[in-house]
Amino acid sequence: DVKVTQSSRYLVKRTGEKVFLECVQDMDHENMFWYRQDPGLGLRLIYFSYDVKMKEKGDIPEGYSVSREKKERFSLILESASTNQTSMYLCASSLSTGHGGYTFGSGTRLTVV
Amino acid sequence: GEDVEQSLFLSVREGDSSVINCTYTDSSSTYLYWYKQEPGAGLQLLTYIFSNMDMKQDQRLTVLLNKKDKHLSLRIADTQTGDSAIYFCAEKDSSASKIIFGSGTRLSIRP
């Protein structure tokens, strides 16, 4: 069964910590995306990548960075976690051909205390 | 920029049909999607429709597309308690790999 795997389901970190959220897909998808989801704000795109070592800013990149060293893995980095980064983080991937619909991971609920 | 809008809430009685509506602004949309999100989970692709189609049916799901009015709807026949979820409308144009999502419609089922 093809899928997108996020390394942690729940994470609690302290303010100021560097946080890594990992995402791995086994579908050989070119495109990968990181979103955060907050009540009343819907899905907001943080960063995305169309290829290995490529990255593009989404709508809310401030306070985040990403790394894509291998095609199957897309990491989201919170350089210095803050309480306003407490959220549900969703990773997704897609093909560049066909209907291009995303496959999502199960999400990581991050709490920064 | 592109925008996708949908109502926030819908409540239906178990066994009735649910109709979730969506409007979008991008006239060059190529694919339109419906995603389902159950509590505490990621989004699951329910169905999609290509922009040259008016309707797509898949078991209890019917998608209607009115390209002139930029209106998309999802009908769920014989709604069950397991259909309780947030439903996201989304669109993509052929030149992009990025999908634009609506804010989601929370569907609740009354007994």
XYZ file of C-alpha atoms in Angstrom:
224
model
C 0.000 0.000 0.000
C 1.611 3.240 -1.157
C 1.887 5.915 1.447
C 3.364 9.011 3.003
C 4.856 8.441 6.444
C 5.420 11.181 9.000
C 7.913 10.206 11.646
C 5.947 11.302 14.702
C 2.243 11.376 15.458
C 2.596 13.612 18.512
C 5.534 15.774 19.545
C 6.094 18.077 22.514
C 9.030 20.481 22.366
C 10.271 23.399 24.420
C 10.445 26.991 23.225
C 13.756 27.663 21.492
C 14.453 24.049 20.560
C 15.362 23.078 17.020
C 12.699 20.691 15.757
C 12.852 18.286 12.826
C 9.703 16.862 11.255
C 10.397 14.052 8.824
C 8.310 12.879 5.909
C 8.999 9.895 3.652
C 7.030 8.731 0.606
C 7.404 5.455 -1.245
C 5.618 6.393 -4.477
C 8.543 7.986 -6.364
C 6.645 11.299 -6.386
C 8.497 14.351 -7.640
C 6.592 16.901 -5.563
C 6.446 17.192 -1.798
C 4.696 19.722 0.402
C 4.468 20.824 4.024
C 1.283 22.382 5.385
C 0.122 23.433 8.787
C -3.502 23.191 9.802
C -5.059 25.350 12.483
C -8.721 25.657 13.498
C -10.468 28.325 11.449
C -7.440 28.888 9.193
C -7.621 25.811 6.969
C -4.476 24.460 5.333
C -1.582 26.857 4.919
C 1.367 25.983 2.708
C 4.759 26.386 4.378
C 7.240 25.066 1.806
C 7.227 22.763 -1.192
C 9.714 21.021 -3.422
C 9.483 19.933 -7.050
C 12.732 17.985 -7.102
C 15.685 16.873 -5.046
C 17.588 19.801 -3.539
C 14.922 22.222 -4.754
C 12.647 24.167 -2.447
C 10.181 26.991 -2.774
C 8.503 29.142 -0.167
C 4.820 28.755 0.371
C 2.488 31.234 2.010
C 3.927 31.158 5.550
C 7.632 30.195 5.438
C 8.794 32.450 8.282
C 10.361 30.504 11.123
C 10.717 27.340 9.019
C 13.214 25.790 6.650
C 13.226 22.548 4.669
C 15.637 19.976 3.317
C 15.251 17.576 0.429
C 18.467 15.613 -0.019
C 16.735 12.513 -1.385
C 13.657 12.213 -3.581
C 11.669 10.261 -1.019
C 12.355 12.435 2.018
C 11.284 15.993 2.800
C 12.166 17.430 6.187
C 10.636 20.472 7.867
C 12.864 22.307 10.338
C 11.760 24.738 13.004
C 14.976 26.624 13.715
C 13.859 27.911 17.115
C 10.451 26.632 18.098
C 7.924 29.127 19.430
C 4.501 28.621 21.004
C 2.768 30.053 17.921
C 4.127 27.094 15.965
C 1.949 24.716 17.957
C -0.134 23.135 15.217
C -0.963 20.059 13.152
C 1.655 19.604 10.430
C 0.723 17.711 7.288
C 3.108 16.394 4.657
C 1.919 15.530 1.149
C 3.378 14.311 -2.112
C 2.223 14.189 -5.723
C 3.219 13.244 -9.228
C 3.892 15.943 -11.791
C 1.841 13.988 -14.342
C -1.736 12.726 -14.327
C -4.307 14.321 -12.079
C -1.607 15.411 -9.657
C -3.706 14.886 -6.559
C -1.841 14.842 -3.266
C -1.306 11.865 -1.004
C -1.156 13.055 2.591
C 0.542 11.665 5.635
C -1.351 11.176 8.900
C -0.021 14.397 10.370
C 2.187 15.388 13.302
C 0.567 17.282 16.129
C 3.306 19.512 17.536
C 2.953 21.265 20.861
C 5.551 23.869 21.826
C 5.613 24.665 25.548
C -4.805 35.058 -6.710
C -6.765 31.856 -6.902
C -9.371 31.244 -4.239
C -11.617 28.339 -3.272
C -14.613 28.951 -1.023
C -16.982 26.604 0.749
C -19.386 26.849 3.645
C -18.013 25.848 7.042
C -20.742 23.561 8.340
C -23.429 21.175 7.110
C -25.725 19.021 9.198
C -27.814 16.239 7.658
C -29.987 13.414 8.927
C -28.664 9.892 8.662
C -29.934 8.290 5.458
C -30.487 11.608 3.671
C -28.283 12.961 0.877
C -25.574 15.487 1.702
C -24.607 18.153 -0.792
C -21.423 20.114 -0.187
C -20.848 23.112 -2.419
C -17.717 24.945 -3.483
C -16.866 27.898 -5.709
C -13.482 28.722 -7.185
C -12.020 31.654 -9.061
C -9.320 30.182 -11.314
C -10.772 29.922 -14.819
C -7.805 27.800 -15.927
C -8.437 25.054 -13.376
C -7.751 21.679 -14.924
C -8.498 19.311 -12.072
C -10.858 19.715 -9.152
C -10.763 17.504 -6.095
C -12.671 16.482 -3.023
C -10.712 15.397 0.034
C -12.026 13.926 3.289
C -10.402 14.428 6.685
C -11.501 12.351 9.650
C -10.700 13.557 13.191
C -6.992 13.539 13.971
C -6.004 12.221 10.545
C -4.522 13.499 7.315
C -6.555 14.258 4.209
C -7.696 11.443 1.951
C -8.402 11.970 -1.742
C -12.044 11.004 -2.271
C -12.457 11.816 -5.921
C -11.414 14.232 -8.626
C -12.883 15.521 -11.855
C -11.230 16.772 -14.993
C -12.411 20.177 -16.148
C -13.893 18.899 -19.421
C -16.374 16.731 -17.501
C -19.719 17.802 -16.047
C -20.309 14.897 -13.739
C -18.526 11.966 -12.178
C -20.157 9.224 -10.153
C -18.455 6.730 -7.873
C -20.767 4.559 -5.763
C -22.461 6.916 -3.256
C -20.486 9.945 -4.438
C -21.547 12.242 -7.267
C -19.465 15.224 -8.327
C -21.046 17.970 -10.409
C -18.994 20.649 -12.143
C -20.418 23.845 -13.592
C -17.408 25.370 -15.264
C -19.277 28.458 -16.442
C -20.225 29.375 -12.862
C -17.021 27.921 -11.385
C -19.115 25.784 -9.050
C -18.307 22.294 -7.808
C -20.493 20.095 -5.633
C -20.171 16.756 -3.882
C -23.299 14.717 -3.237
C -23.139 11.835 -0.780
C -26.146 9.546 -1.091
C -27.569 7.711 1.934
C -25.310 9.554 4.376
C -23.958 7.376 7.186
C -22.339 8.201 10.534
C -18.985 7.216 9.026
C -19.320 10.126 6.622
C -18.834 12.579 9.504
C -15.672 14.459 8.569
C -14.327 17.668 7.114
C -14.573 17.813 3.323
C -12.130 19.963 1.380
C -12.679 21.234 -2.116
C -9.500 21.928 -4.100
C -8.366 22.912 -7.575
C -5.238 22.872 -9.707
C -4.413 24.300 -13.091
C -2.340 22.478 -15.677
C 0.663 24.769 -15.291
C 1.130 24.103 -11.586
C 1.763 21.203 -9.259
C 0.413 23.167 -6.323
C -3.202 22.590 -5.271
C -5.367 25.358 -3.803
C -7.611 24.178 -0.967
C -10.819 25.579 0.442
C -11.231 25.963 4.196
C -13.233 22.763 4.514
C -16.880 21.941 5.297
C -17.551 20.063 8.512
C -20.295 17.504 7.883
C -22.188 16.284 10.913
C -24.811 13.544 10.890
C -27.998 13.668 12.989
C -29.654 10.398 14.021
